[in-house]
């Protein structure tokens, strides 16, 4: 792949060394080195200085950097932040396409600051709240999102996405290089506390204010290692960014990719034509995305078999059999993760099953990652009763039926909700992170998410999992995508309502025949679901409301339902 | 592969859980879990309970265990140790074939004790010293090595390598299961301090008393992860034990294998026929061994192309071009590591080179592992001058010529020489572990070991690397294996003397023509080596003295030289 000429400030000096300074004598002991994911990019810059680290191709002025040049830019960024007054522990907000956020994953922690990547699809008010709550000291913003930070009370550095001199972001970096006074990496300090804060990502906040999820350097390091290992990332891998990096630090892949010495490709416009172009022509081996993103991808007119093996890491919700099968026909293997802290490890016995049966197993969220500690499914506190947050948790039976809440702990888990000890205390009930996801546990110890707490449908006193219903409805040959929410029912309290997008090929068959389709889908459901879980209403739609990470926004569907 | 019926005590109870007890409330915090390589085998026992964990086939009574059964045996072992009075931090000595040592890598740390695997080829006196120095509280010994611990003052558990009831070792385990009183894993404690001692391996002590290398749980965990990642071990891997596990905890592979959920095969007799049988018939994908072991392997009459891709992880000394080529013709890929804390990452440019040229690069020890910190080559203290152990170290230039000492630090490095603060202080000069290996550093940052400090040949005032000479002599088509040591010379002080084993096919050509062969080899050397490095003497031998790990014992060759 082509390497473009970087700015002069991005070129490392001859004989550059990659050793950071120690804070006090105890920072690095012979057998104790504080874990820090910055280690990974520095290591790769030394082993493969000329290897393509990152490519940003589909813009007016494409840019790419080798690992040594990229490391220099990361260093420039760190110095630029320090020059701008950023102190250890300060938050640095970034509102930009993945290209910039990727660099910030290394540059911000090289300045011993905390990365706060902000969702580019938020409103001005939501962004203002996060900027205020995080106490960000400086903001890096892409020109397209400048309006989101208007009126900000801290310095704003705008990027024009050119990679060329005269671009304010590039000038900011150039000044960083100048400021370093050629001390290079040895002018920066290695963070002595591996439990120092690393990144602060805000929840989407569909219910109430967004909360700031804080992670540590140690946690990020161990999560990145696990993701690299579990996804099979190696120095021969090419990772395509489909997932927005502001979402949970791109599941720590910005560090997994550098740890495995792989190459990454970022897109300004994450659209199917661009994605397929790179899947087919750029040697892409890995990408991540929620099922809805994958469905869109696989249904795109550009879709065809890929020339090299590709792994699609799927999280956010469970992939359907249809999706797994569709991906397989294109040469893409689905890897189902959750968190990402669990992975659905395939069992040898599943290989003998039909795709349909196998997909039922692959739809489970599985077991903890190589560096994760225990994942449990436990009873939730009884509604209305006072909650003892210190009481030990009680596991649901491993019967594949009893619904409880997924809880987890260990080094991959978040440290706290930033500046919200009350929310942290609630989330950490029983000494575990309470995920809010409802699941069952099977006898083999695999968990299977049933729903978010708020998405469960209470139909005639029975708990119906909207996800389980969706999984079943998605097996209908004419269904491309489906989402199910509760709708009030005079007799049963609630009943499921399904919103369905038809497959392109099936539209002719059903267009204008909404009722006939509804009848056909209900019949299909009755064969496979208990009565209380069968949809009472079916509505055909052209699209479903989605978050920026491709998750269906059930809160929007519920608003539609409320107006019916 | 066949699973044999385990003893009743080795069968886990139905619905076994794998949660250990916490010591105090701070043992496990939501986002902090003490690193411990015990985690790996427990995780795999849950995900793949029925998968073949370990196979011990080539004995009178072959044994194999699934992961769940093996985990139960590990638990039984831990309880048996506790029942025998072993306290947290106590050392447990094991003198046995790999089969037993592998189980002890998990069982001993499950009892929060420290594993002390002892070289089975030591003398009674040497073993007595180690038992005394380590303060081992109990000894597990294989029947074949019983004589080595005669007169020991602590309890000795003998194994008859049967895996059957009535075998004292099996009865010891059975009593452990009894003692657990069915509390299972929840009756044991998770070590709260990740920096607690994990394993104590003694150096071979060719110069003076053996020293005890102590490692920690954290270090072992991170080293095992790195080895699993760098070797490409996955749940589809089958690892064959060629390396003795008492050697540096088998380079931490006992934990790497369980971390990657792979299967391992242990041999009672590590002989070429057995090794080739498994390479050809048991789906082996990985094994480790020093170059001399690999040379023996590849020259064995059983050698033929392997039916599946195999990786040979080589450490101990650098592989020659001949060896790399020979392995490749059998379908075996050489991975050159050192420590194992560095790996020779291949560069794209090398792929265009001839095998001979490529091997010169692959013979370098390379760069630090994914979880290693920095590796340097630094000037040694000047002889005769007082040493300042706290003075900062000074790197040799990156010229591929200046010889210095390899030093390293970081989480993979040892913690200390047990009960020897003076030796630890010396080994940790400048805040790094001083390896005693002499190397050069190339402009690309790759290190290349030249020699052990004591093996360098000072010929006419020049430092001649015995390893570099060996590498060169090994390119002669008739040379199977060669070792070079210094021999006193009246004019030059020292001159190299080469001990050579001929290839089987070349023996006819040279038998009885020792002088002609010496002349031919010297001529070959003169074309490629500086004069001071050319061997002055060449001696044909049938075998070379080797350590149990396959390293050539130059100390023995020097004794021969001294008598000449």
Short mmCIF file of N, CA and C in Angstrom, two decimals, chain A residues 19 28 30-33 35 39-40 43 46-48 194-195 216 218 221-222 225 229-230 233-235 259-261 345-347 367-374 409-411 413-415 428 431-433 444 446, chain B residues 19 28 30-33 35 39-40 43 46-48 194-195 216 218 221-222 225 229-230 233-235 259-261 345-347 367-374 409-411 413-415 428 431-433 444 446:
data_model
loop_
_atom_site.label_atom_id
_atom_site.label_comp_id
_atom_site.label_asym_id
_atom_site.label_seq_id
_atom_site.Cartn_x
_atom_site.Cartn_y
_atom_site.Cartn_z
N UNK A 19 12.92 5.16 24.81
CA UNK A 19 12.91 4.95 26.25
C UNK A 19 12.34 6.19 26.92
N UNK A 28 10.41 1.77 37.43
CA UNK A 28 10.71 0.50 36.79
C UNK A 28 11.68 -0.26 37.68
N UNK A 30 13.50 -4.13 38.34
CA UNK A 30 13.98 -5.12 37.39
C UNK A 30 12.85 -6.04 36.95
N UNK A 31 12.03 -6.49 37.89
CA UNK A 31 10.98 -7.45 37.50
C UNK A 31 9.58 -6.84 37.56
N UNK A 32 9.49 -5.54 37.69
CA UNK A 32 8.17 -4.90 37.77
C UNK A 32 8.14 -3.68 36.86
N UNK A 33 7.31 -3.73 35.87
CA UNK A 33 7.18 -2.63 34.94
C UNK A 33 5.71 -2.26 34.88
N UNK A 35 2.24 -1.69 33.78
CA UNK A 35 1.56 -2.00 32.52
C UNK A 35 0.99 -0.71 31.93
N UNK A 39 3.16 1.00 25.55
CA UNK A 39 4.26 0.09 25.26
C UNK A 39 4.16 -0.50 23.85
N UNK A 40 2.94 -0.82 23.44
CA UNK A 40 2.77 -1.59 22.21
C UNK A 40 3.22 -0.83 20.95
N UNK A 43 7.00 -0.38 20.86
CA UNK A 43 7.67 -1.64 20.51
C UNK A 43 7.62 -1.86 19.01
N UNK A 46 9.84 0.18 16.87
CA UNK A 46 11.24 -0.26 16.88
C UNK A 46 11.45 -1.50 16.02
N UNK A 47 10.52 -2.44 16.09
CA UNK A 47 10.70 -3.70 15.36
C UNK A 47 10.40 -3.52 13.88
N UNK A 48 9.32 -2.83 13.56
CA UNK A 48 8.92 -2.62 12.16
C UNK A 48 8.75 -1.13 11.87
N UNK A 194 0.33 1.84 37.33
CA UNK A 194 -0.41 1.16 36.27
C UNK A 194 -1.92 1.24 36.49
N UNK A 195 -2.35 1.63 37.69
CA UNK A 195 -3.78 1.80 37.95
C UNK A 195 -4.25 3.24 37.72
N UNK A 216 -8.49 1.97 33.42
CA UNK A 216 -7.10 2.20 33.84
C UNK A 216 -6.11 1.71 32.78
N UNK A 218 -3.64 -0.42 33.32
CA UNK A 218 -3.51 -1.86 33.49
C UNK A 218 -4.66 -2.59 32.80
N UNK A 221 -4.37 -2.37 29.02
CA UNK A 221 -3.27 -3.23 28.55
C UNK A 221 -3.74 -4.68 28.47
N UNK A 222 -4.36 -5.15 29.54
CA UNK A 222 -4.76 -6.56 29.59
C UNK A 222 -5.95 -6.84 28.66
N UNK A 225 -4.45 -6.96 25.08
CA UNK A 225 -3.78 -8.25 24.86
C UNK A 225 -4.81 -9.33 24.58
N UNK A 229 -5.28 -11.52 21.16
CA UNK A 229 -5.17 -12.98 21.18
C UNK A 229 -6.46 -13.64 20.69
N UNK A 230 -7.58 -13.20 21.23
CA UNK A 230 -8.85 -13.87 20.93
C UNK A 230 -9.28 -13.66 19.47
N UNK A 233 -5.28 -11.58 15.97
CA UNK A 233 -4.54 -10.52 15.29
C UNK A 233 -3.05 -10.83 15.33
N UNK A 234 -2.38 -10.72 14.19
CA UNK A 234 -0.93 -10.92 14.13
C UNK A 234 -0.30 -9.83 13.28
N UNK A 235 0.99 -9.90 13.10
CA UNK A 235 1.66 -8.88 12.29
C UNK A 235 1.29 -8.99 10.81
N UNK A 259 -0.36 -3.69 19.42
CA UNK A 259 0.29 -4.80 20.14
C UNK A 259 0.65 -5.92 19.18
N UNK A 260 -0.23 -6.17 18.24
CA UNK A 260 0.02 -7.29 17.31
C UNK A 260 0.78 -6.84 16.08
N UNK A 261 1.19 -5.58 16.04
CA UNK A 261 2.00 -5.04 14.93
C UNK A 261 1.27 -5.10 13.60
N UNK A 345 -16.73 -19.45 22.57
CA UNK A 345 -15.77 -20.46 22.11
C UNK A 345 -16.53 -21.60 21.45
N UNK A 346 -16.22 -21.91 20.20
CA UNK A 346 -16.94 -23.01 19.54
C UNK A 346 -16.58 -24.36 20.13
N UNK A 347 -17.55 -25.22 20.23
CA UNK A 347 -17.33 -26.57 20.76
C UNK A 347 -17.25 -27.56 19.59
N UNK A 367 -18.04 -17.45 27.21
CA UNK A 367 -17.27 -17.47 28.46
C UNK A 367 -16.22 -16.37 28.44
N UNK A 368 -15.64 -16.14 29.61
CA UNK A 368 -14.68 -15.04 29.77
C UNK A 368 -13.44 -15.17 28.90
N UNK A 369 -12.91 -14.01 28.49
CA UNK A 369 -11.67 -13.89 27.73
C UNK A 369 -10.48 -14.48 28.49
N UNK A 370 -9.39 -14.60 27.77
CA UNK A 370 -8.16 -15.16 28.34
C UNK A 370 -7.69 -14.35 29.56
N UNK A 371 -7.91 -13.04 29.58
CA UNK A 371 -7.46 -12.25 30.74
C UNK A 371 -8.63 -11.76 31.59
N UNK A 372 -9.83 -12.25 31.34
CA UNK A 372 -10.99 -11.85 32.14
C UNK A 372 -11.06 -12.71 33.40
N UNK A 373 -11.68 -12.19 34.44
CA UNK A 373 -11.97 -13.02 35.61
C UNK A 373 -13.38 -13.57 35.43
N UNK A 374 -14.09 -13.83 36.52
CA UNK A 374 -15.34 -14.57 36.35
C UNK A 374 -16.53 -13.72 35.89
N UNK A 409 -16.24 -9.19 36.88
CA UNK A 409 -15.18 -8.43 37.55
C UNK A 409 -13.84 -8.89 36.98
N UNK A 410 -12.78 -8.28 37.43
CA UNK A 410 -11.46 -8.63 36.92
C UNK A 410 -10.84 -7.44 36.22
N UNK A 411 -9.63 -7.68 35.74
CA UNK A 411 -8.81 -6.56 35.26
C UNK A 411 -9.37 -5.86 34.02
N UNK A 413 -12.47 -5.07 33.64
CA UNK A 413 -13.67 -4.32 34.01
C UNK A 413 -13.35 -2.84 34.26
N UNK A 414 -14.35 -2.00 34.08
CA UNK A 414 -14.15 -0.57 34.31
C UNK A 414 -13.80 -0.29 35.77
N UNK A 415 -13.18 0.87 36.01
CA UNK A 415 -12.77 1.23 37.37
C UNK A 415 -13.92 1.89 38.14
N UNK A 428 -21.73 -1.54 41.18
CA UNK A 428 -20.80 -2.52 41.75
C UNK A 428 -21.44 -3.37 42.85
N UNK A 431 -19.80 -6.49 44.67
CA UNK A 431 -18.39 -6.59 44.28
C UNK A 431 -18.19 -6.99 42.83
N UNK A 432 -19.24 -6.82 42.04
CA UNK A 432 -19.16 -7.10 40.61
C UNK A 432 -19.72 -5.92 39.84
N UNK A 433 -19.31 -5.79 38.59
CA UNK A 433 -19.94 -4.81 37.73
C UNK A 433 -21.26 -5.39 37.24
N UNK A 444 -23.53 -25.81 30.41
CA UNK A 444 -22.11 -25.78 30.04
C UNK A 444 -21.42 -24.49 30.46
N UNK A 446 -22.09 -21.47 29.52
CA UNK A 446 -22.18 -20.39 28.53
C UNK A 446 -23.35 -19.50 28.92
N UNK B 19 -14.42 -21.47 41.52
CA UNK B 19 -14.18 -20.19 42.17
C UNK B 19 -13.38 -20.44 43.44
N UNK B 28 -9.99 -9.54 45.56
CA UNK B 28 -10.51 -9.27 44.23
C UNK B 28 -11.36 -8.01 44.31
N UNK B 30 -13.38 -5.04 41.95
CA UNK B 30 -14.12 -5.17 40.69
C UNK B 30 -13.18 -5.09 39.49
N UNK B 31 -12.25 -4.15 39.51
CA UNK B 31 -11.38 -3.99 38.33
C UNK B 31 -9.94 -4.43 38.59
N UNK B 32 -9.72 -5.11 39.71
CA UNK B 32 -8.35 -5.54 40.03
C UNK B 32 -8.38 -7.00 40.47
N UNK B 33 -7.75 -7.84 39.71
CA UNK B 33 -7.69 -9.25 40.05
C UNK B 33 -6.22 -9.65 40.04
N UNK B 35 -2.99 -11.19 39.24
CA UNK B 35 -2.58 -12.08 38.15
C UNK B 35 -2.00 -13.37 38.73
N UNK B 39 -5.12 -19.30 36.83
CA UNK B 39 -6.35 -18.88 36.13
C UNK B 39 -6.56 -19.66 34.84
N UNK B 40 -5.46 -19.92 34.12
CA UNK B 40 -5.59 -20.47 32.77
C UNK B 40 -6.18 -21.88 32.75
N UNK B 43 -9.87 -21.87 33.74
CA UNK B 43 -10.69 -21.33 32.66
C UNK B 43 -10.95 -22.41 31.60
N UNK B 46 -13.32 -25.13 32.42
CA UNK B 46 -14.73 -24.73 32.33
C UNK B 46 -15.21 -24.67 30.89
N UNK B 47 -14.36 -24.13 30.01
CA UNK B 47 -14.80 -23.95 28.62
C UNK B 47 -14.77 -25.28 27.86
N UNK B 48 -13.70 -26.04 28.04
CA UNK B 48 -13.55 -27.31 27.33
C UNK B 48 -13.30 -28.45 28.32
N UNK B 194 -0.14 -10.64 43.73
CA UNK B 194 0.33 -11.14 42.44
C UNK B 194 1.85 -11.15 42.35
N UNK B 195 2.52 -10.48 43.28
CA UNK B 195 3.99 -10.51 43.29
C UNK B 195 4.55 -11.58 44.23
N UNK B 216 7.78 -14.66 39.97
CA UNK B 216 6.53 -14.32 40.66
C UNK B 216 5.33 -14.79 39.84
N UNK B 218 2.79 -12.88 38.91
CA UNK B 218 2.57 -11.87 37.86
C UNK B 218 3.51 -12.08 36.68
N UNK B 221 2.55 -15.21 34.74
CA UNK B 221 1.31 -14.99 33.99
C UNK B 221 1.62 -14.23 32.70
N UNK B 222 2.38 -13.14 32.82
CA UNK B 222 2.65 -12.31 31.65
C UNK B 222 3.62 -13.00 30.69
N UNK B 225 1.49 -15.65 28.80
CA UNK B 225 0.67 -15.00 27.77
C UNK B 225 1.52 -14.67 26.55
N UNK B 229 1.15 -16.14 22.77
CA UNK B 229 0.92 -15.26 21.63
C UNK B 229 2.04 -15.38 20.59
N UNK B 230 3.27 -15.30 21.03
CA UNK B 230 4.39 -15.26 20.09
C UNK B 230 4.57 -16.59 19.36
N UNK B 233 0.21 -20.25 19.74
CA UNK B 233 -0.54 -21.36 20.34
C UNK B 233 -2.01 -21.01 20.39
N UNK B 234 -2.87 -21.92 19.95
CA UNK B 234 -4.32 -21.72 20.00
C UNK B 234 -4.98 -23.00 20.51
N UNK B 235 -6.29 -22.98 20.59
CA UNK B 235 -6.99 -24.17 21.06
C UNK B 235 -6.90 -25.30 20.06
N UNK B 259 -3.24 -21.73 28.92
CA UNK B 259 -3.84 -20.43 28.57
C UNK B 259 -4.47 -20.50 27.19
N UNK B 260 -3.81 -21.19 26.28
CA UNK B 260 -4.32 -21.25 24.91
C UNK B 260 -5.26 -22.43 24.70
N UNK B 261 -5.54 -23.17 25.75
CA UNK B 261 -6.49 -24.28 25.70
C UNK B 261 -6.02 -25.39 24.76
N UNK B 345 11.89 -11.39 15.14
CA UNK B 345 10.78 -11.07 14.24
C UNK B 345 11.30 -11.00 12.80
N UNK B 346 10.74 -11.80 11.90
CA UNK B 346 11.23 -11.75 10.52
C UNK B 346 10.86 -10.43 9.84
N UNK B 347 11.74 -9.91 9.03
CA UNK B 347 11.48 -8.68 8.29
C UNK B 347 11.10 -9.03 6.85
N UNK B 367 14.22 -8.99 19.16
CA UNK B 367 13.69 -7.91 19.99
C UNK B 367 12.76 -8.47 21.04
N UNK B 368 12.42 -7.61 22.01
CA UNK B 368 11.62 -8.05 23.15
C UNK B 368 10.23 -8.55 22.77
N UNK B 369 9.74 -9.51 23.55
CA UNK B 369 8.39 -10.08 23.45
C UNK B 369 7.31 -9.02 23.63
N UNK B 370 6.11 -9.42 23.33
CA UNK B 370 4.96 -8.52 23.44
C UNK B 370 4.79 -7.98 24.86
N UNK B 371 5.13 -8.76 25.89
CA UNK B 371 4.98 -8.27 27.27
C UNK B 371 6.34 -7.97 27.93
N UNK B 372 7.41 -8.00 27.17
CA UNK B 372 8.74 -7.70 27.73
C UNK B 372 8.96 -6.19 27.77
N UNK B 373 9.80 -5.73 28.66
CA UNK B 373 10.21 -4.32 28.61
C UNK B 373 11.51 -4.28 27.80
N UNK B 374 12.37 -3.31 28.08
CA UNK B 374 13.50 -3.13 27.18
C UNK B 374 14.66 -4.10 27.37
N UNK B 409 14.97 -5.97 31.60
CA UNK B 409 14.13 -5.80 32.77
C UNK B 409 12.67 -5.86 32.33
N UNK B 410 11.79 -5.76 33.28
CA UNK B 410 10.37 -5.84 32.95
C UNK B 410 9.74 -7.04 33.62
N UNK B 411 8.44 -7.18 33.39
CA UNK B 411 7.66 -8.15 34.14
C UNK B 411 8.03 -9.61 33.89
N UNK B 413 11.09 -10.68 33.75
CA UNK B 413 12.41 -10.93 34.33
C UNK B 413 12.28 -11.57 35.72
N UNK B 414 13.30 -12.31 36.11
CA UNK B 414 13.27 -12.96 37.42
C UNK B 414 13.22 -11.92 38.54
N UNK B 415 12.76 -12.37 39.71
CA UNK B 415 12.65 -11.46 40.85
C UNK B 415 13.98 -11.34 41.62
N UNK B 428 21.86 -7.60 39.18
CA UNK B 428 20.96 -6.48 38.88
C UNK B 428 21.71 -5.17 38.72
N UNK B 431 20.17 -1.70 37.58
CA UNK B 431 18.71 -1.81 37.53
C UNK B 431 18.19 -2.70 36.43
N UNK B 432 19.08 -3.55 35.90
CA UNK B 432 18.70 -4.52 34.87
C UNK B 432 19.22 -5.88 35.28
N UNK B 433 18.60 -6.93 34.76
CA UNK B 433 19.16 -8.26 34.93
C UNK B 433 20.30 -8.42 33.94
N UNK B 444 19.42 -2.01 13.30
CA UNK B 444 17.96 -2.17 13.36
C UNK B 444 17.49 -2.55 14.77
N UNK B 446 18.24 -5.16 16.53
CA UNK B 446 18.23 -6.59 16.81
C UNK B 446 19.54 -6.93 17.53
#
